[in-house]
Coordinates of C-alpha atoms in Angstrom, one line a residue:
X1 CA -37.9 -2.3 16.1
X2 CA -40.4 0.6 16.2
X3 CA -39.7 1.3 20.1
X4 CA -36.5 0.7 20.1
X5 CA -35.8 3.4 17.5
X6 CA -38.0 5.6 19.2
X7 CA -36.3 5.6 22.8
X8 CA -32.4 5.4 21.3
X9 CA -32.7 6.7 17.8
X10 CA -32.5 10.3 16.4
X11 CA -35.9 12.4 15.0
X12 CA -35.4 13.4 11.3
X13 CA -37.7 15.9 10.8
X14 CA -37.4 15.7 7.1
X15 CA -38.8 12.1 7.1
X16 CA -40.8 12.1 9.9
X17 CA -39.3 9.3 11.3
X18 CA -36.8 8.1 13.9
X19 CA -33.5 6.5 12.8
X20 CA -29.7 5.7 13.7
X21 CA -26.6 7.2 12.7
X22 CA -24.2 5.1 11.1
X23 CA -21.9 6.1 13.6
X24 CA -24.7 5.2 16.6
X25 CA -25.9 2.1 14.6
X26 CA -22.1 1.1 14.3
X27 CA -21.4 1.3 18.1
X28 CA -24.7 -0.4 19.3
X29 CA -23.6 -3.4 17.1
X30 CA -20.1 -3.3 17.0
X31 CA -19.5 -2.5 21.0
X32 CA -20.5 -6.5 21.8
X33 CA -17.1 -7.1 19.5
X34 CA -15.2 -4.7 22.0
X35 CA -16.4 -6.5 25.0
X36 CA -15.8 -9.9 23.1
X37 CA -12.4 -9.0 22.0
X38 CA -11.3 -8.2 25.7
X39 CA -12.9 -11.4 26.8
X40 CA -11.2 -13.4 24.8
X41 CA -8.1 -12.0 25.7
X42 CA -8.3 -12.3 29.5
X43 CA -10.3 -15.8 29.6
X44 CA -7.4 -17.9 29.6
X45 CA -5.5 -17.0 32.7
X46 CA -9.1 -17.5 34.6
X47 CA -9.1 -21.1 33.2
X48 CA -5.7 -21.8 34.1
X49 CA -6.1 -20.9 37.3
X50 CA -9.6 -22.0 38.6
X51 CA -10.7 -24.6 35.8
X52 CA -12.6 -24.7 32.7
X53 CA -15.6 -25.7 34.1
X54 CA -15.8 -23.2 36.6
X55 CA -14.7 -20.1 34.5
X56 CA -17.6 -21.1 31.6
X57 CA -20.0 -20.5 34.9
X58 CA -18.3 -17.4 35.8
X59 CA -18.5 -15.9 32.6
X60 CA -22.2 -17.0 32.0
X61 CA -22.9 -14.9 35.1
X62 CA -21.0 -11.6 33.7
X63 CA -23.2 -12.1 30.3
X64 CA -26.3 -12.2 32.8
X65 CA -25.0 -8.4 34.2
X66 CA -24.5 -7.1 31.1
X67 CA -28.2 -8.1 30.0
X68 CA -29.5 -6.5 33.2
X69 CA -27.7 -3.1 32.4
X70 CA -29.3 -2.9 29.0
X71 CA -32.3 -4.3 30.0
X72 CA -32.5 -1.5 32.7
X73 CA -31.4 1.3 30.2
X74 CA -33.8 4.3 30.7
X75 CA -35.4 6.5 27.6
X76 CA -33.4 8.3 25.2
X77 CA -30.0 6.6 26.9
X78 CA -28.5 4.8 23.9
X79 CA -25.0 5.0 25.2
X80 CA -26.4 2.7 28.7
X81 CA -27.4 0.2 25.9
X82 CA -23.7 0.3 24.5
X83 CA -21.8 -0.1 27.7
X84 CA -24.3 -3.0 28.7
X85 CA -23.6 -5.0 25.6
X86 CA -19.7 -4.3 25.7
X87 CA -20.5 -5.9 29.4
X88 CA -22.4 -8.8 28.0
X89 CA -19.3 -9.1 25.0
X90 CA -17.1 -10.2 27.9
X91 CA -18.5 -13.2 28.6
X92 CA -19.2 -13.7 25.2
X93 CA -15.7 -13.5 24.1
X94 CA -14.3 -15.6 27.1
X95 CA -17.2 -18.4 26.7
X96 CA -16.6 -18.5 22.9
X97 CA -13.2 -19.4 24.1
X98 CA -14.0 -21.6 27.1
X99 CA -17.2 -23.6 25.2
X100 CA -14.6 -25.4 22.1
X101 CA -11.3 -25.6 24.4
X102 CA -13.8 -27.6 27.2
X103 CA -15.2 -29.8 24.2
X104 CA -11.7 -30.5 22.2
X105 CA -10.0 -31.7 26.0
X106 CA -13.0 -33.6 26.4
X107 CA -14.1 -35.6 23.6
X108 CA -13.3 -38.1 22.4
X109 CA -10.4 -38.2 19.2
X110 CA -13.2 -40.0 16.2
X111 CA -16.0 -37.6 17.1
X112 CA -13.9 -34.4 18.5
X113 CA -14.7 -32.3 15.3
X114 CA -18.4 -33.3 15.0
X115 CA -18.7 -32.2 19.0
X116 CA -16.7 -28.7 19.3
X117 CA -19.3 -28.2 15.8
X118 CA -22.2 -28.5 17.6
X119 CA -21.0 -25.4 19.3
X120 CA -21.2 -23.1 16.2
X121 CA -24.9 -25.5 15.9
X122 CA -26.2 -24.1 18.7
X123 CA -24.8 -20.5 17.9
X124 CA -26.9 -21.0 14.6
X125 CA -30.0 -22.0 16.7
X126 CA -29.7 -19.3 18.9
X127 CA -29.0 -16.8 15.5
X128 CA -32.5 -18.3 14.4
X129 CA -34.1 -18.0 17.6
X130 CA -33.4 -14.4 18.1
X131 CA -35.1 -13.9 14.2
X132 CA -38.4 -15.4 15.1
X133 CA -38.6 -13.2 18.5
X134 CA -37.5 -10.4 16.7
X135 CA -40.2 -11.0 14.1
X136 CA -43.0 -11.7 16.9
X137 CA -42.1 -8.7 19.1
X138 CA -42.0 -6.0 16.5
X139 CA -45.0 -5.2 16.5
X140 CA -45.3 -4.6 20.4
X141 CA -45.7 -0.8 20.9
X142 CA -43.7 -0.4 24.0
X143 CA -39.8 -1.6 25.2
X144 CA -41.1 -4.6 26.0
X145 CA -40.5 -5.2 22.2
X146 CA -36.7 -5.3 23.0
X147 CA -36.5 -6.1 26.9
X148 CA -37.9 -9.6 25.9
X149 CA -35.5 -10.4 23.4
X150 CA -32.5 -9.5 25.7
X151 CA -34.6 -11.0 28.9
X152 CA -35.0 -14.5 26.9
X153 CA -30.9 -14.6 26.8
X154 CA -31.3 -15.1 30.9
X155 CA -32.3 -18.5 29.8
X156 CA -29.2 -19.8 27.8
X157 CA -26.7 -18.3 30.2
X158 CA -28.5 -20.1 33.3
X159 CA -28.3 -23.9 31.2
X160 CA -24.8 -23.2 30.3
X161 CA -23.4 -21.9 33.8
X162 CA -25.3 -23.7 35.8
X163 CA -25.3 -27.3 33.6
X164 CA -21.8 -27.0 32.8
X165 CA -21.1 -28.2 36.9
X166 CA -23.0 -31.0 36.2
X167 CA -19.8 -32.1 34.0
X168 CA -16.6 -33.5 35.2
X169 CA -13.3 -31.2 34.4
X170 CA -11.6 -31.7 31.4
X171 CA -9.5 -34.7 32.1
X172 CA -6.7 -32.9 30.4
X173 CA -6.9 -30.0 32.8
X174 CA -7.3 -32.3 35.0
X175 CA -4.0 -34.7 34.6
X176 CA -2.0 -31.2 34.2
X177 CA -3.0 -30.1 38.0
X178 CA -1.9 -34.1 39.0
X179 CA -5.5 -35.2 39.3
X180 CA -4.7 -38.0 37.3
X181 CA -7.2 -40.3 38.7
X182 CA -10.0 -38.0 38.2
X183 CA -8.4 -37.6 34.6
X184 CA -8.6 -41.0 34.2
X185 CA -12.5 -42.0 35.3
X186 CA -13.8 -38.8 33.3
X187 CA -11.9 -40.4 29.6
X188 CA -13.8 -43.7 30.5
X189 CA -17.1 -41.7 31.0
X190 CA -16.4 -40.5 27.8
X191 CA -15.3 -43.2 25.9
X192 CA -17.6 -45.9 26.7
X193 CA -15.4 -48.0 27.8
X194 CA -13.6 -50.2 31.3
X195 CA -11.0 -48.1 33.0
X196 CA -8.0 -50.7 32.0
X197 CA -9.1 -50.3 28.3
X198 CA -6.2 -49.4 26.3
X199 CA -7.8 -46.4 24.5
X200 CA -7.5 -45.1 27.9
X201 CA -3.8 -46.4 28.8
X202 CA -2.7 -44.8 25.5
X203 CA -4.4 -41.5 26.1
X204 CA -3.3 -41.3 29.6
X205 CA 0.1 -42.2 28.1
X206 CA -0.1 -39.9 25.2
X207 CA -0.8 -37.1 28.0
X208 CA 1.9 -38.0 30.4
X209 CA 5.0 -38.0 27.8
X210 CA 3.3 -34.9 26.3
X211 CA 3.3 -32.8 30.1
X212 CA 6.9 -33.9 30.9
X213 CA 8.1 -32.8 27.8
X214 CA 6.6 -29.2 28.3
X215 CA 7.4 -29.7 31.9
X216 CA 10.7 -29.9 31.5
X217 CA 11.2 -26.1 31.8
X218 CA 9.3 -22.9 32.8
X219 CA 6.9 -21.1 30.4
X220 CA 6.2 -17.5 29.9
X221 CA 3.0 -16.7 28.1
X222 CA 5.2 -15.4 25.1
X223 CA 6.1 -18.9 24.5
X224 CA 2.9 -19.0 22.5
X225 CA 5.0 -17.3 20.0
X226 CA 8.7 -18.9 20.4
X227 CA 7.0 -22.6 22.1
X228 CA 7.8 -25.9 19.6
X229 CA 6.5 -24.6 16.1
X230 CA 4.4 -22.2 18.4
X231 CA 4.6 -19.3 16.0
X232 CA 3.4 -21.3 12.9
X233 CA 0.1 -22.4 14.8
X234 CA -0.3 -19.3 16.0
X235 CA -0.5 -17.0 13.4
X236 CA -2.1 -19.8 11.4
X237 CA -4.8 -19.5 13.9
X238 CA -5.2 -15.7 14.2
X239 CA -5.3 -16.0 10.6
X240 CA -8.1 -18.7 10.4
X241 CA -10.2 -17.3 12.8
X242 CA -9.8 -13.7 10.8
X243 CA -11.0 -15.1 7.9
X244 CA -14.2 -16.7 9.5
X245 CA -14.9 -13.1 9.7
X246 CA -13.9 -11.8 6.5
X247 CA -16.2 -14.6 4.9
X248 CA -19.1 -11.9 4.9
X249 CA -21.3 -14.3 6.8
X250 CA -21.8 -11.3 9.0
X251 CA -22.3 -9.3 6.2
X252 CA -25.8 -11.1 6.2
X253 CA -26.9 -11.8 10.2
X254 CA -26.2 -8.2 11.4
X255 CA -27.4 -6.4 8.6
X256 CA -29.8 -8.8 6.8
X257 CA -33.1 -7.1 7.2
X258 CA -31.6 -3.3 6.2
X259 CA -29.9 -5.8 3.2
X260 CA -33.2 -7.2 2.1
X261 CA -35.3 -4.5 2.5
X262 CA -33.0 -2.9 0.0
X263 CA -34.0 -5.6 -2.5
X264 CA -37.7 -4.6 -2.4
X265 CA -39.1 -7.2 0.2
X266 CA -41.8 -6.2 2.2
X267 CA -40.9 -8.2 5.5
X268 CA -37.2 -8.4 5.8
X269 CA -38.0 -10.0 9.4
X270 CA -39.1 -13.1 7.3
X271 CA -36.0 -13.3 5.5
X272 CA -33.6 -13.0 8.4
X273 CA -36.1 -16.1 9.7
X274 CA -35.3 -18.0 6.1
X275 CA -31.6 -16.8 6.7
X276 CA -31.2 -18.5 10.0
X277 CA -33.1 -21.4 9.8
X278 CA -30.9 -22.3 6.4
X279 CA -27.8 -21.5 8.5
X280 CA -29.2 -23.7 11.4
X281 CA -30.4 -26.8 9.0
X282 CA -26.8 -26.7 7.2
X283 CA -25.1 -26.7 10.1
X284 CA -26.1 -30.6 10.5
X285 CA -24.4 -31.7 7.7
X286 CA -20.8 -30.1 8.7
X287 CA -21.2 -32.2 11.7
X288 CA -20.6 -35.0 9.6
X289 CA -18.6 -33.4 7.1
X290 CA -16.2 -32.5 9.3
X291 CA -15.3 -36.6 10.5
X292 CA -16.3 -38.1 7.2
X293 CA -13.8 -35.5 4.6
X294 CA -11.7 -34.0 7.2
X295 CA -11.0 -30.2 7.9
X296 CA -9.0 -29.4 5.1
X297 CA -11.4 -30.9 2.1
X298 CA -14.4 -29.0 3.7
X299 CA -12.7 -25.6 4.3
X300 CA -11.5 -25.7 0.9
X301 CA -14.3 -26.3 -1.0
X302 CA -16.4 -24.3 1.0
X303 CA -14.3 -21.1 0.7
X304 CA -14.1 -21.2 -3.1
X305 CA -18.2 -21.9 -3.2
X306 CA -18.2 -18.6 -0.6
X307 CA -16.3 -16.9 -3.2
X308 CA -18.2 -17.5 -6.5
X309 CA -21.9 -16.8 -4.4
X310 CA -20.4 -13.0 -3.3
X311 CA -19.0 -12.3 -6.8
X312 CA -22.6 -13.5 -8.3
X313 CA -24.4 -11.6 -5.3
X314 CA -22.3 -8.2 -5.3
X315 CA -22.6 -8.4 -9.7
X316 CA -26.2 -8.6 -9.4
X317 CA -27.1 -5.7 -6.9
X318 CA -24.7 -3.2 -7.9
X319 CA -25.4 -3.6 -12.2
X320 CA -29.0 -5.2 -12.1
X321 CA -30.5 -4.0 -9.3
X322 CA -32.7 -0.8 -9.2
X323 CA -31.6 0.4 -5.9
X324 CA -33.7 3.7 -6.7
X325 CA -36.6 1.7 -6.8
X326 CA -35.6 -2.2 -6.3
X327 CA -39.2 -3.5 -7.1
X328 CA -38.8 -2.2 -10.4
X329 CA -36.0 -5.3 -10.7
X330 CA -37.6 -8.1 -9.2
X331 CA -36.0 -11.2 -10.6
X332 CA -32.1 -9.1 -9.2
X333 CA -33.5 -9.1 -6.3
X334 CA -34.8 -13.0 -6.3
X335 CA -31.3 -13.6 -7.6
X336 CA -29.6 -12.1 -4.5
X337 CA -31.8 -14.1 -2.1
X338 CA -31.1 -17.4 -3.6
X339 CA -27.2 -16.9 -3.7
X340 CA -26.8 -15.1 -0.3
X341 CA -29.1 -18.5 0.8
X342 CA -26.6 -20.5 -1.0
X343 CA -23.7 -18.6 0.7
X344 CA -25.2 -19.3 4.1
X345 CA -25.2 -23.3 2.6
X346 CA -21.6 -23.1 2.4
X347 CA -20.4 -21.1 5.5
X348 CA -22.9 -23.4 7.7
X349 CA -21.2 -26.8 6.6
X350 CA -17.5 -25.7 6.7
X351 CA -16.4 -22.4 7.7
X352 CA -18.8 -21.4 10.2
X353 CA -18.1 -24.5 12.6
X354 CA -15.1 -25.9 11.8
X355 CA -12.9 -23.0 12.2
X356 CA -13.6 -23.4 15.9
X357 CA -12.6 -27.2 15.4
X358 CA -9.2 -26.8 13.8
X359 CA -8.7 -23.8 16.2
X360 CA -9.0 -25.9 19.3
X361 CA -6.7 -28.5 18.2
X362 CA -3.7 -26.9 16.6
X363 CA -2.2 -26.4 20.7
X364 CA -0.1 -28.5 23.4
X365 CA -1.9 -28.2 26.4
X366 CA 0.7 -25.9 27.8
X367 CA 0.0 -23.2 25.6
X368 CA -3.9 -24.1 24.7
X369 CA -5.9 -21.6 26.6
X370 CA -3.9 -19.1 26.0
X371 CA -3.4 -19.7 22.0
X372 CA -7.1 -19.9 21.8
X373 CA -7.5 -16.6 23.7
X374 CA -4.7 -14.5 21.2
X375 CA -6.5 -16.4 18.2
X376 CA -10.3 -16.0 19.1
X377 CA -9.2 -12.5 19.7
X378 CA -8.8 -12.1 16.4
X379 CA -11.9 -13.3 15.4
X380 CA -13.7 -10.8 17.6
X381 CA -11.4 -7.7 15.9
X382 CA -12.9 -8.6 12.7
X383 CA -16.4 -9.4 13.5
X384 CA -16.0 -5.5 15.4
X385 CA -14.6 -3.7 12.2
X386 CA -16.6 -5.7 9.9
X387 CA -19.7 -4.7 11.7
X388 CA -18.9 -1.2 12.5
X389 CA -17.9 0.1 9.3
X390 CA -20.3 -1.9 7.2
X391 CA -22.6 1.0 7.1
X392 CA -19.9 3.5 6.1
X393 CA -18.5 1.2 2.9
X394 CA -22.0 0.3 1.7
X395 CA -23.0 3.9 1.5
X396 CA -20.0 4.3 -0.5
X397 CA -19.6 1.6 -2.8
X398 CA -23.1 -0.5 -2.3
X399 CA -23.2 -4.2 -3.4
X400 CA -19.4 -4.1 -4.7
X401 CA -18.5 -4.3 -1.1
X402 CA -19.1 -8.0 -1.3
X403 CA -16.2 -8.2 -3.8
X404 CA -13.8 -7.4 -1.0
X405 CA -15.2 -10.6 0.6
X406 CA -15.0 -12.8 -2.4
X407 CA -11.1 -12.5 -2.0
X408 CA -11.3 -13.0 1.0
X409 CA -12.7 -16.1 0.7
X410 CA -10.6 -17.6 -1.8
X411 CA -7.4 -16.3 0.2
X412 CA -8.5 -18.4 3.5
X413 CA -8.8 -20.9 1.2
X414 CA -5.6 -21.0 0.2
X415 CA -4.1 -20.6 3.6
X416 CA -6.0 -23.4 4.7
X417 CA -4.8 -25.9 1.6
X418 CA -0.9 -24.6 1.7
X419 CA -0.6 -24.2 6.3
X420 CA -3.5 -26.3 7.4
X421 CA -2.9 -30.1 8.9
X422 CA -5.7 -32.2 9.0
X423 CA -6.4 -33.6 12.3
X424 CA -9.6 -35.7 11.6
X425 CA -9.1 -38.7 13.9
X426 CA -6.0 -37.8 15.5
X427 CA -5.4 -37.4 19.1
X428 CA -4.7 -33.6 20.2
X429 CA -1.4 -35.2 21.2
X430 CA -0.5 -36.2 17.4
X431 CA -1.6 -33.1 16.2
X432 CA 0.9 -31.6 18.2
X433 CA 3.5 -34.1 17.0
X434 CA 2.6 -33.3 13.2
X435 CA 3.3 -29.8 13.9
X436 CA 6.6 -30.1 15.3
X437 CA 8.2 -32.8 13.3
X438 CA 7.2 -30.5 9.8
X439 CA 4.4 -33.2 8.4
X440 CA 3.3 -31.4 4.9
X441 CA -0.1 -30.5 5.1
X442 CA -1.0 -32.0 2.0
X443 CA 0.6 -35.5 3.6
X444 CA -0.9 -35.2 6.5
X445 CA -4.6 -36.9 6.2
X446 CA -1.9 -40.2 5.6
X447 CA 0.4 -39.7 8.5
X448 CA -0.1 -42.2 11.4
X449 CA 1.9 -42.4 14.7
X450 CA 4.4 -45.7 14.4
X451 CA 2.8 -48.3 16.5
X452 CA 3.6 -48.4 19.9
X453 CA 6.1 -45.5 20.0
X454 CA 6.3 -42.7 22.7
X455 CA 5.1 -39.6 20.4
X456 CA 7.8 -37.3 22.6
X457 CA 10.3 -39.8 21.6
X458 CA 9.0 -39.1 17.7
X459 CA 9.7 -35.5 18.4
X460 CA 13.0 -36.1 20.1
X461 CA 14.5 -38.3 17.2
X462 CA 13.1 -35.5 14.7
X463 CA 15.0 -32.8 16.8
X464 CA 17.7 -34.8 17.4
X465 CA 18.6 -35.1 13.6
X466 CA 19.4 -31.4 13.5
X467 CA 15.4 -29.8 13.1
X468 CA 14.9 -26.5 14.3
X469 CA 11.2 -25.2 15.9
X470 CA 10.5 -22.6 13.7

């Protein structure tokens, strides 16, 4: 925007013009990561300790503060803007934390992954939402161009935090802190059904031989690490929710009107609107996607289609494009629209919502919030150091930079196919039980629980015939 360079950026008297460094343009963007990484990290002793509910409207509140601080940044003081969205980042991070692990204790097993997707929906909508006030506020000579589009985020943060109590707890959390009646009443909300229905006996069962079998000795929070197959899931995590990053989708949202422009377009703003309102309609179809093909199909797929649209796009901008001139190549630069929209197709569907799925059910509920913390952490380290030095690798190697991300995509790939479980229709309780009993992830769409057997005694006949937790 216009005012907002004029009031943070830097006067080139050579052009005439007003512009960021890469290292100021780097910290604006990159310091929400910061804020999100440290969020993430200390979210999940707040949810232990006062609920999941109530720390999703504590952390809506600390976004709201940091909007306020950057909202209230005076001329010319770029670094208030910085600390205010490092600010905002912490309840960002702790919220994308709070948001899927509320969802994946709450819903119900056959719908689980469709729900805790409708989060990375509504991140989408929100994504597209942003474009079209961007694009209707650029034009405003003054920093009302910019306070509106931050003041407008006052709106989301209120629906969350204050809707949110509207909710019972998470019967999960709930049955862990004894409140097992209250556990009880919320699964019947959600499942539609009488509270002696034995959907509800066998969750409340599944629960119960789950939390005396954690139970049965103290915890430290490094038990995420050494816990029942703890390590496995754990790094498998981090290393999920890495890759999310390293898919490049960010490659597009943070930088796609200084990408586009590049490519000759006139109105980059209307191509960050085409962008997001692709991501935003394709985002639909993985909530189904996700239930009808299960995690594993979808992820795989989806990371090798990622793969073959960055190798086409990077190929096309840095040997056919005129970069000198780009509207001396038009049909390149058509070319790199289509595939970067066909990119966005792909992450949409699969990696951009079910990560967040898979994520919130690879944990016991001993070690949940915490797991998701170390593991959404990781997401947040990427999404800072992709978007941070972004500026610095394109001005050194241009287009080929989306090579790097082609691998990338094709390695999460095959993480996912060789580590992944699929948990489509499963409780969280016999995801747990997969883990631990070794289930090969390319058996273990067929596995079932045997038919009216205790899952802790499944783990303690598996551990009984010599298994180690590994």
């Amino acid at each position: 925007m216009k005012n907002f360079l004029e009031e943070f950026g830097t006067y080139d008297p050579s052009t005439e013009m007003y512009a960021f460094s890469d290292v100021r343009s780097g910290l604006i963007v990159a310091m929400l990561s910061i804020g999100t990484l440290i969020g993430a990290l200390i979210a999940a002793p707040i949810a232990n300790a006062i609920g999941r509910r109530l720390s999703i409207s504590f952390w809506s509140l600390i976004f709201m503060v940091g909007l306020i601080v950057q909202m209230a940044t005076p001329n010319g003081k770029w670094y208030e803007i910085v600390v205010g969205r490092w600010v905002a980042g912490l309840g960002v991070g702790a919220l994308s934390i709070m948001v899927p692990l509320f969802q994946s204790e709450t819903a119900p097993a056959h719908i689980r992954g469709a729900i805790v997707c409708a989060y990375q929906l509504f991140i989408t909508l929100g994504i597209l939402i942003a474009y079209i006030i961007n694009y209707g506020t650029n034009t405003i000579d003054s920093p009302a161009a910019w306070r509106i589009v931050m003041g407008i985020g006052f709106i989301w943060a209120a629906i969350l935090g204050l809707g949110i109590l509207l909710f019972p707890e998470s019967p999960k959390y709930a049955y862990s802190r004894g409140r097992k009646e209250e556990a009880k009443q919320t699964m019947t909300k959600m499942l539609g059904v009488s509270d002696n229905h034995y959907k509800v006996a066998r969750e409340l069962r599944e629960m119960k031989d789950k939390l005396e079998a954690e139970s049965s000795s103290n915890h430290a929070w490094y038990e995420v690490f050494t816990g029942p197959r703890m390590a496995y899931r754990t790094w498998l995590g981090i290393a999920l929710q890495a890759f999310q990053q390293l898919t490049g989708a960010n490659f597009f949202f943070y930088y796609g009107t200084s990408i586009f422009t590049a490519t000759g377009l006139s109105d980059s703003y209307v191509t960050s609107i085409i962008l997001g309102t692709i991501n935003v309609a394709f985002t639909f179809p993985g909530l189904y996607f996700v239930e009808r093909f299960g995690r594993r199909p979808c992820l795989v797929i989806g990371g090798i289609w990622m793969s073959v649209c960055f190798v086409i796009f990077a190929s096309v901008g840095h040997f056919a494009l005129d970069q000198a001139d780009p509207t001396n190549t038009p049909k390149a630069g058509a070319a790199m629209i289509v595939f970067a929209c066909l990119f966005i197709v792909a992450y949409a569907s699969t990696w951009g919502p079910m990560v967040w799925t898979v994520t919130s059910e690879l944990f016991p509920q001993r070690y949940r919030a915490t797991s998701m913390s170390i593991t959404t952490a990781s997401n947040w380290i990427w999404n800072f150091l992709i978007a941070f030095f972004t500026p610095f690798i394109t001005s050194d190697i241009d287009y080929l930079y989306g090579y790097v991300f082609a691998g990338c995509c094709l390695s999460a790939s095959a993480i996912v196919y060789f580590f992944l479980l699929e948990s489509a229709g499963k409780s969280l309780e016999e995801v747990d039980t997969m883990y631990i009993t070794h289930v090969s992830p390319r058996a273990s769409a067929k596995w079932h629980a045997p038919e009216g057997e205790d899952l802790s005694e499944i783990v303690h006949e598996y551990r009984g015939n010599g298994a180690k937790d590994e």
